Amino acid sequence: MGTVSVIVPSYNDAGFLAACLDALARQTRPADEVIVVDNGSTDATADVARAAGARLVHEPLRGIWPATAAGFDAASGDLLARLDADSVPAPDWIAEIERRMAAADRPTAVTDSGRFYGGTALVRWIARTIYLGGYFTVMGALLGHPPLFGSNYAIRADAWAELRGVVHRDRADVHDDLDLSWWLQPGMTVVRERRLIVGVSARPFDTVAELSRRLRMAFHTIAVEWREWPPLERRADRRRGHRRDAGDGPTITPDAAAGLGSDTDAVADETEHPLSA
């Protein structure tokens, strides 16, 4: 299959990052490189990354999409595997990515949900069943294929080379995984592989305010994507093999999307506190 790069964006997440990098060090199939993208952290993120032997990339533009894109651009692997700083991959995570991407159907990307840790049993059930269950069900219906989940996916480097100039990589006000999912071009496929097991922190569900912020951002992201490439048009284009760039259609500003679940405060907040979508 070639080489595998693992990209981990981090913003003031040194404690979680240490656990993530420790899990990566225990992989049955080691990564060819691990890249930690320091998104302007003021904690020990950089020191933790260096101590673990990871390659450190600095991205000053705050936001999960700018940080992820910087890591993808810097990676040298044939496969780009993506985790969040609070992700804890199972020991065979990279091996399963390599196995599935080498299958006869050669998917463009593989992904799956997460197994939440922390919080209460009820919080973990809500996160798994309602939050992520709803994401995969609703967005899968709109897209016609499984959406990528930012804490647990891998994509081919050649696909990223094609998509890097299409997606909204410089925007901190959209979910990076959903944006990348939306702009997959005709012929690009996503497989949901249940063997990709990753622990994901339930901390986003600690407060109603944090959960509400994430949901507002989700609706805002959908508004942006819908206006530029409506779902029915997108699915028709994919059937016809018509490739599309983000600049081909009208755009929507955060203010214009206010009626669809976004507001400027949410955008400003995301600039200060990047999300793990």
mmCIF file of C-alpha atoms in Angstrom:
data_model
loop_
_atom_site.group_PDB
_atom_site.id
_atom_site.type_symbol
_atom_site.label_atom_id
_atom_site.label_comp_id
_atom_site.label_asym_id
_atom_site.label_seq_id
_atom_site.Cartn_x
_atom_site.Cartn_y
_atom_site.Cartn_z
ATOM 1 C CA MET A 1 0.000 0.000 0.000
ATOM 2 C CA GLY A 2 2.946 2.348 0.357
ATOM 3 C CA THR A 3 3.395 4.747 3.259
ATOM 4 C CA VAL A 4 0.995 6.042 5.895
ATOM 5 C CA SER A 5 1.106 9.476 7.487
ATOM 6 C CA VAL A 6 -0.983 10.180 10.583
ATOM 7 C CA ILE A 7 -2.059 13.791 11.096
ATOM 8 C CA VAL A 8 -3.124 15.072 14.518
ATOM 9 C CA PRO A 9 -4.183 18.745 14.846
ATOM 10 C CA SER A 10 -3.864 20.058 18.397
ATOM 11 C CA TYR A 11 -4.786 23.257 20.193
ATOM 12 C CA ASN A 12 -3.891 23.353 23.902
ATOM 13 C CA ASP A 13 -4.516 19.613 24.224
ATOM 14 C CA ALA A 14 -1.164 18.412 25.552
ATOM 15 C CA GLY A 15 -2.646 15.921 28.021
ATOM 16 C CA PHE A 16 -4.942 14.259 25.491
ATOM 17 C CA LEU A 17 -2.231 14.441 22.829
ATOM 18 C CA ALA A 18 0.192 12.430 24.966
ATOM 19 C CA ALA A 19 -2.312 9.579 25.220
ATOM 20 C CA CYS A 20 -3.017 9.730 21.476
ATOM 21 C CA LEU A 21 0.672 9.594 20.564
ATOM 22 C CA ASP A 22 1.253 6.765 23.030
ATOM 23 C CA ALA A 23 -1.516 4.765 21.297
ATOM 24 C CA LEU A 24 0.102 5.474 17.929
ATOM 25 C CA ALA A 25 3.440 4.218 19.260
ATOM 26 C CA ARG A 26 1.758 0.888 20.093
ATOM 27 C CA GLN A 27 0.375 0.212 16.607
ATOM 28 C CA THR A 28 0.902 -3.251 15.151
ATOM 29 C CA ARG A 29 1.652 -1.524 11.857
ATOM 30 C CA PRO A 30 3.614 1.632 12.784
ATOM 31 C CA ALA A 31 2.950 4.894 10.998
ATOM 32 C CA ASP A 32 5.651 5.966 8.555
ATOM 33 C CA GLU A 33 5.336 9.434 10.032
ATOM 34 C CA VAL A 34 3.215 11.140 12.668
ATOM 35 C CA ILE A 35 2.544 14.837 12.186
ATOM 36 C CA VAL A 36 1.255 17.013 15.006
ATOM 37 C CA VAL A 37 -0.081 20.368 13.857
ATOM 38 C CA ASP A 38 0.303 22.941 16.620
ATOM 39 C CA ASN A 39 -2.515 25.413 16.014
ATOM 40 C CA GLY A 40 -1.118 28.217 18.160
ATOM 41 C CA SER A 41 -1.091 26.351 21.472
ATOM 42 C CA THR A 42 0.118 28.009 24.660
ATOM 43 C CA ASP A 43 0.502 24.758 26.611
ATOM 44 C CA ALA A 44 3.025 21.920 26.249
ATOM 45 C CA THR A 45 1.619 20.626 22.949
ATOM 46 C CA ALA A 46 4.879 21.190 21.051
ATOM 47 C CA ASP A 47 6.992 19.586 23.778
ATOM 48 C CA VAL A 48 4.708 16.524 23.934
ATOM 49 C CA ALA A 49 4.905 16.109 20.163
ATOM 50 C CA ARG A 50 8.703 16.330 20.097
ATOM 51 C CA ALA A 51 9.096 13.948 23.042
ATOM 52 C CA ALA A 52 7.028 11.345 21.184
ATOM 53 C CA GLY A 53 9.148 11.691 18.052
ATOM 54 C CA ALA A 54 6.376 13.282 16.012
ATOM 55 C CA ARG A 55 7.036 15.772 13.273
ATOM 56 C CA LEU A 56 5.824 19.190 14.397
ATOM 57 C CA VAL A 57 4.071 21.574 12.009
ATOM 58 C CA HIS A 58 2.977 25.047 13.089
ATOM 59 C CA GLU A 59 -0.227 26.549 11.674
ATOM 60 C CA PRO A 60 -0.931 30.040 13.049
ATOM 61 C CA LEU A 61 -4.322 30.392 11.351
ATOM 62 C CA ARG A 62 -6.633 29.205 14.112
ATOM 63 C CA GLY A 63 -9.226 26.579 13.264
ATOM 64 C CA ILE A 64 -9.522 22.842 12.816
ATOM 65 C CA TRP A 65 -9.706 23.037 9.009
ATOM 66 C CA PRO A 66 -6.606 25.234 8.577
ATOM 67 C CA ALA A 67 -4.705 22.966 10.988
ATOM 68 C CA THR A 68 -5.830 19.751 9.283
ATOM 69 C CA ALA A 69 -5.049 21.111 5.819
ATOM 70 C CA ALA A 70 -1.570 22.193 6.922
ATOM 71 C CA GLY A 71 -0.902 18.679 8.178
ATOM 72 C CA PHE A 72 -2.175 17.082 4.992
ATOM 73 C CA ASP A 73 -0.020 19.410 2.899
ATOM 74 C CA ALA A 74 3.069 18.583 4.944
ATOM 75 C CA ALA A 75 2.536 14.808 4.862
ATOM 76 C CA SER A 76 4.621 12.580 2.597
ATOM 77 C CA GLY A 77 2.553 9.387 2.892
ATOM 78 C CA ASP A 78 0.446 7.709 0.233
ATOM 79 C CA LEU A 79 -2.384 7.483 2.780
ATOM 80 C CA LEU A 80 -3.288 10.350 5.099
ATOM 81 C CA ALA A 81 -4.830 9.094 8.341
ATOM 82 C CA ARG A 82 -6.585 11.626 10.555
ATOM 83 C CA LEU A 83 -7.090 11.674 14.310
ATOM 84 C CA ASP A 84 -7.990 14.358 16.835
ATOM 85 C CA ALA A 85 -5.745 15.026 19.809
ATOM 86 C CA ASP A 86 -8.255 13.293 22.099
ATOM 87 C CA SER A 87 -8.518 10.212 19.867
ATOM 88 C CA VAL A 88 -7.146 6.907 21.141
ATOM 89 C CA PRO A 89 -6.820 4.448 18.235
ATOM 90 C CA ALA A 90 -6.911 0.696 18.773
ATOM 91 C CA PRO A 91 -3.558 -1.084 18.259
ATOM 92 C CA ASP A 92 -4.578 -2.346 14.798
ATOM 93 C CA TRP A 93 -6.045 0.968 13.572
ATOM 94 C CA ILE A 94 -3.362 1.691 10.976
ATOM 95 C CA ALA A 95 -3.214 -1.955 9.910
ATOM 96 C CA GLU A 96 -6.971 -1.948 9.300
ATOM 97 C CA ILE A 97 -6.739 1.260 7.284
ATOM 98 C CA GLU A 98 -4.031 -0.256 5.122
ATOM 99 C CA ARG A 99 -5.957 -3.512 4.711
ATOM 100 C CA ARG A 100 -9.203 -1.824 3.675
ATOM 101 C CA MET A 101 -7.612 0.693 1.342
ATOM 102 C CA ALA A 102 -5.811 -2.171 -0.430
ATOM 103 C CA ALA A 103 -9.056 -4.049 -1.122
ATOM 104 C CA ALA A 104 -10.218 -4.614 -4.701
ATOM 105 C CA ASP A 105 -12.692 -1.709 -4.658
ATOM 106 C CA ARG A 106 -9.882 0.719 -3.702
ATOM 107 C CA PRO A 107 -11.952 3.312 -1.842
ATOM 108 C CA THR A 108 -10.809 6.906 -1.809
ATOM 109 C CA ALA A 109 -11.386 7.145 1.939
ATOM 110 C CA VAL A 110 -12.351 4.987 4.899
ATOM 111 C CA THR A 111 -13.992 6.108 8.113
ATOM 112 C CA ASP A 112 -16.099 5.029 11.044
ATOM 113 C CA SER A 113 -17.691 6.392 14.183
ATOM 114 C CA GLY A 114 -16.006 6.516 17.601
ATOM 115 C CA ARG A 115 -16.268 4.789 20.959
ATOM 116 C CA PHE A 116 -16.715 7.506 23.538
ATOM 117 C CA TYR A 117 -14.852 7.542 26.828
ATOM 118 C CA GLY A 118 -15.343 9.825 29.819
ATOM 119 C CA GLY A 119 -18.626 11.345 30.941
ATOM 120 C CA THR A 120 -21.541 9.287 32.165
ATOM 121 C CA ALA A 121 -23.051 6.225 30.537
ATOM 122 C CA LEU A 122 -26.044 8.335 29.469
ATOM 123 C CA VAL A 123 -23.826 11.008 27.925
ATOM 124 C CA ARG A 124 -21.855 8.382 26.018
ATOM 125 C CA TRP A 125 -25.090 6.798 24.741
ATOM 126 C CA ILE A 126 -26.414 10.175 23.556
ATOM 127 C CA ALA A 127 -23.104 10.974 21.881
ATOM 128 C CA ARG A 128 -22.904 7.628 20.090
ATOM 129 C CA THR A 129 -26.558 7.074 19.217
ATOM 130 C CA ILE A 130 -28.046 10.519 18.676
ATOM 131 C CA TYR A 131 -25.118 12.791 17.835
ATOM 132 C CA LEU A 132 -22.916 10.534 15.713
ATOM 133 C CA GLY A 133 -25.766 8.222 14.728
ATOM 134 C CA GLY A 134 -27.672 11.214 13.412
ATOM 135 C CA TYR A 135 -24.591 12.535 11.625
ATOM 136 C CA PHE A 136 -23.981 9.315 9.713
ATOM 137 C CA THR A 137 -27.687 8.784 8.952
ATOM 138 C CA VAL A 138 -28.670 12.302 7.883
ATOM 139 C CA MET A 139 -25.467 13.285 6.110
ATOM 140 C CA GLY A 140 -25.183 9.864 4.495
ATOM 141 C CA ALA A 141 -28.648 10.364 2.997
ATOM 142 C CA LEU A 142 -27.739 13.831 1.706
ATOM 143 C CA LEU A 143 -24.359 12.821 0.310
ATOM 144 C CA GLY A 144 -25.218 9.384 -1.019
ATOM 145 C CA HIS A 145 -22.226 7.887 0.814
ATOM 146 C CA PRO A 146 -20.954 7.837 4.409
ATOM 147 C CA PRO A 147 -19.590 11.160 5.640
ATOM 148 C CA LEU A 148 -16.081 11.318 7.024
ATOM 149 C CA PHE A 149 -15.748 11.555 10.800
ATOM 150 C CA GLY A 150 -12.872 13.842 11.744
ATOM 151 C CA SER A 151 -11.666 11.726 14.655
ATOM 152 C CA ASN A 152 -11.353 8.551 12.602
ATOM 153 C CA TYR A 153 -10.671 8.491 8.869
ATOM 154 C CA ALA A 154 -8.032 8.136 6.170
ATOM 155 C CA ILE A 155 -7.893 9.469 2.628
ATOM 156 C CA ARG A 156 -5.554 8.878 -0.279
ATOM 157 C CA ALA A 157 -2.895 11.541 -0.756
ATOM 158 C CA ASP A 158 -3.638 11.840 -4.470
ATOM 159 C CA ALA A 159 -7.281 12.611 -3.666
ATOM 160 C CA TRP A 160 -6.197 15.321 -1.228
ATOM 161 C CA ALA A 161 -3.935 16.798 -3.929
ATOM 162 C CA GLU A 162 -7.037 17.212 -6.075
ATOM 163 C CA LEU A 163 -9.310 18.457 -3.304
ATOM 164 C CA ARG A 164 -6.996 20.816 -1.452
ATOM 165 C CA GLY A 165 -7.830 23.673 -3.821
ATOM 166 C CA VAL A 166 -11.564 22.930 -3.771
ATOM 167 C CA VAL A 167 -12.477 22.679 -0.087
ATOM 168 C CA HIS A 168 -12.887 25.624 2.311
ATOM 169 C CA ARG A 169 -9.552 24.914 3.955
ATOM 170 C CA ASP A 170 -8.984 28.437 5.280
ATOM 171 C CA ARG A 171 -12.332 28.714 7.055
ATOM 172 C CA ALA A 172 -12.569 28.135 10.796
ATOM 173 C CA ASP A 173 -16.365 28.350 10.734
ATOM 174 C CA VAL A 174 -17.086 25.030 8.989
ATOM 175 C CA HIS A 175 -16.613 21.426 10.088
ATOM 176 C CA ASP A 176 -13.592 20.122 8.203
ATOM 177 C CA ASP A 177 -14.785 16.527 7.916
ATOM 178 C CA LEU A 178 -18.192 17.467 6.526
ATOM 179 C CA ASP A 179 -16.690 20.005 4.133
ATOM 180 C CA LEU A 180 -14.216 17.439 2.804
ATOM 181 C CA SER A 181 -16.999 14.851 2.509
ATOM 182 C CA TRP A 182 -19.204 17.256 0.543
ATOM 183 C CA TRP A 183 -16.554 18.136 -2.024
ATOM 184 C CA LEU A 184 -15.493 14.596 -2.907
ATOM 185 C CA GLN A 185 -15.581 14.512 -6.680
ATOM 186 C CA PRO A 186 -17.212 11.945 -9.004
ATOM 187 C CA GLY A 187 -15.436 8.616 -8.771
ATOM 188 C CA MET A 188 -14.241 9.285 -5.220
ATOM 189 C CA THR A 189 -15.735 6.799 -2.782
ATOM 190 C CA VAL A 190 -16.040 6.465 0.983
ATOM 191 C CA VAL A 191 -16.372 3.178 2.869
ATOM 192 C CA ARG A 192 -17.511 2.936 6.464
ATOM 193 C CA GLU A 193 -15.259 0.276 7.975
ATOM 194 C CA ARG A 194 -16.451 -0.979 11.368
ATOM 195 C CA ARG A 195 -13.016 -2.388 12.195
ATOM 196 C CA LEU A 196 -11.576 1.120 12.561
ATOM 197 C CA ILE A 197 -11.860 1.454 16.313
ATOM 198 C CA VAL A 198 -10.993 4.762 17.938
ATOM 199 C CA GLY A 199 -11.754 6.025 21.420
ATOM 200 C CA VAL A 200 -13.097 9.592 21.396
ATOM 201 C CA SER A 201 -13.497 11.874 24.399
ATOM 202 C CA ALA A 202 -17.063 12.706 25.439
ATOM 203 C CA ARG A 203 -15.970 16.146 26.672
ATOM 204 C CA PRO A 204 -17.954 18.051 23.981
ATOM 205 C CA PHE A 205 -21.084 16.860 25.760
ATOM 206 C CA ASP A 206 -20.080 18.116 29.196
ATOM 207 C CA THR A 207 -22.216 21.243 28.821
ATOM 208 C CA VAL A 208 -25.334 22.211 26.894
ATOM 209 C CA ALA A 209 -23.544 25.347 25.687
ATOM 210 C CA GLU A 210 -20.712 23.384 24.088
ATOM 211 C CA LEU A 211 -23.067 20.941 22.418
ATOM 212 C CA SER A 212 -25.238 23.822 21.155
ATOM 213 C CA ARG A 213 -22.191 25.545 19.697
ATOM 214 C CA ARG A 214 -21.256 22.430 17.764
ATOM 215 C CA LEU A 215 -24.783 21.978 16.459
ATOM 216 C CA ARG A 216 -24.947 25.623 15.341
ATOM 217 C CA MET A 217 -21.693 25.157 13.490
ATOM 218 C CA ALA A 218 -23.029 21.986 11.875
ATOM 219 C CA PHE A 219 -26.101 23.802 10.542
ATOM 220 C CA HIS A 220 -23.893 26.642 9.358
ATOM 221 C CA THR A 221 -21.622 24.202 7.515
ATOM 222 C CA ILE A 222 -24.609 22.590 5.820
ATOM 223 C CA ALA A 223 -25.846 26.045 4.784
ATOM 224 C CA VAL A 224 -22.489 26.843 3.191
ATOM 225 C CA GLU A 225 -22.304 23.549 1.328
ATOM 226 C CA TRP A 226 -25.973 23.526 0.296
ATOM 227 C CA ARG A 227 -25.768 26.969 -1.296
ATOM 228 C CA GLU A 228 -22.609 26.136 -3.254
ATOM 229 C CA TRP A 229 -23.455 22.582 -4.323
ATOM 230 C CA PRO A 230 -27.061 21.547 -3.484
ATOM 231 C CA PRO A 231 -27.417 17.862 -2.566
ATOM 232 C CA LEU A 232 -29.618 16.843 -5.501
ATOM 233 C CA GLU A 233 -27.372 18.681 -7.934
ATOM 234 C CA ARG A 234 -24.316 17.172 -6.275
ATOM 235 C CA ARG A 235 -25.637 13.633 -6.585
ATOM 236 C CA ALA A 236 -26.604 14.216 -10.215
ATOM 237 C CA ASP A 237 -23.148 15.626 -10.965
ATOM 238 C CA ARG A 238 -21.521 12.615 -9.367
ATOM 239 C CA ARG A 239 -23.657 10.255 -11.469
ATOM 240 C CA ARG A 240 -22.746 12.133 -14.641
ATOM 241 C CA GLY A 241 -19.094 12.418 -13.676
ATOM 242 C CA HIS A 242 -19.246 16.216 -13.680
ATOM 243 C CA ARG A 243 -16.494 17.592 -11.472
ATOM 244 C CA ARG A 244 -17.193 20.679 -9.438
ATOM 245 C CA ASP A 245 -15.173 23.406 -7.748
ATOM 246 C CA ALA A 246 -16.340 25.375 -4.740
ATOM 247 C CA GLY A 247 -16.073 28.559 -6.795
ATOM 248 C CA ASP A 248 -18.568 27.348 -9.400
ATOM 249 C CA GLY A 249 -21.613 28.461 -7.416
ATOM 250 C CA PRO A 250 -22.762 31.245 -5.105
ATOM 251 C CA THR A 251 -21.313 31.463 -1.639
ATOM 252 C CA ILE A 252 -22.934 32.170 1.686
ATOM 253 C CA THR A 253 -21.496 34.314 4.437
ATOM 254 C CA PRO A 254 -21.827 33.587 8.139
ATOM 255 C CA ASP A 255 -24.330 36.458 8.420
ATOM 256 C CA ALA A 256 -26.401 35.167 5.534
ATOM 257 C CA ALA A 257 -26.520 31.742 7.120
ATOM 258 C CA ALA A 258 -27.874 33.081 10.414
ATOM 259 C CA GLY A 259 -31.367 31.842 9.736
ATOM 260 C CA LEU A 260 -30.062 28.322 9.226
ATOM 261 C CA GLY A 261 -28.494 27.919 12.631
ATOM 262 C CA SER A 262 -25.393 30.098 12.448
ATOM 263 C CA ASP A 263 -24.419 33.416 13.977
ATOM 264 C CA THR A 264 -21.350 35.599 14.024
ATOM 265 C CA ASP A 265 -20.737 34.843 17.688
ATOM 266 C CA ALA A 266 -20.491 31.131 16.866
ATOM 267 C CA VAL A 267 -17.993 31.913 14.101
ATOM 268 C CA ALA A 268 -15.917 34.088 16.395
ATOM 269 C CA ASP A 269 -16.031 31.460 19.115
ATOM 270 C CA GLU A 270 -14.816 28.782 16.744
ATOM 271 C CA THR A 271 -11.892 30.986 15.766
ATOM 272 C CA GLU A 272 -10.821 30.944 19.397
ATOM 273 C CA HIS A 273 -11.709 27.305 20.116
ATOM 274 C CA PRO A 274 -11.183 24.975 17.138
ATOM 275 C CA LEU A 275 -13.566 22.026 17.038
ATOM 276 C CA SER A 276 -12.989 18.344 16.678
ATOM 277 C CA ALA A 277 -15.978 17.897 14.412
#
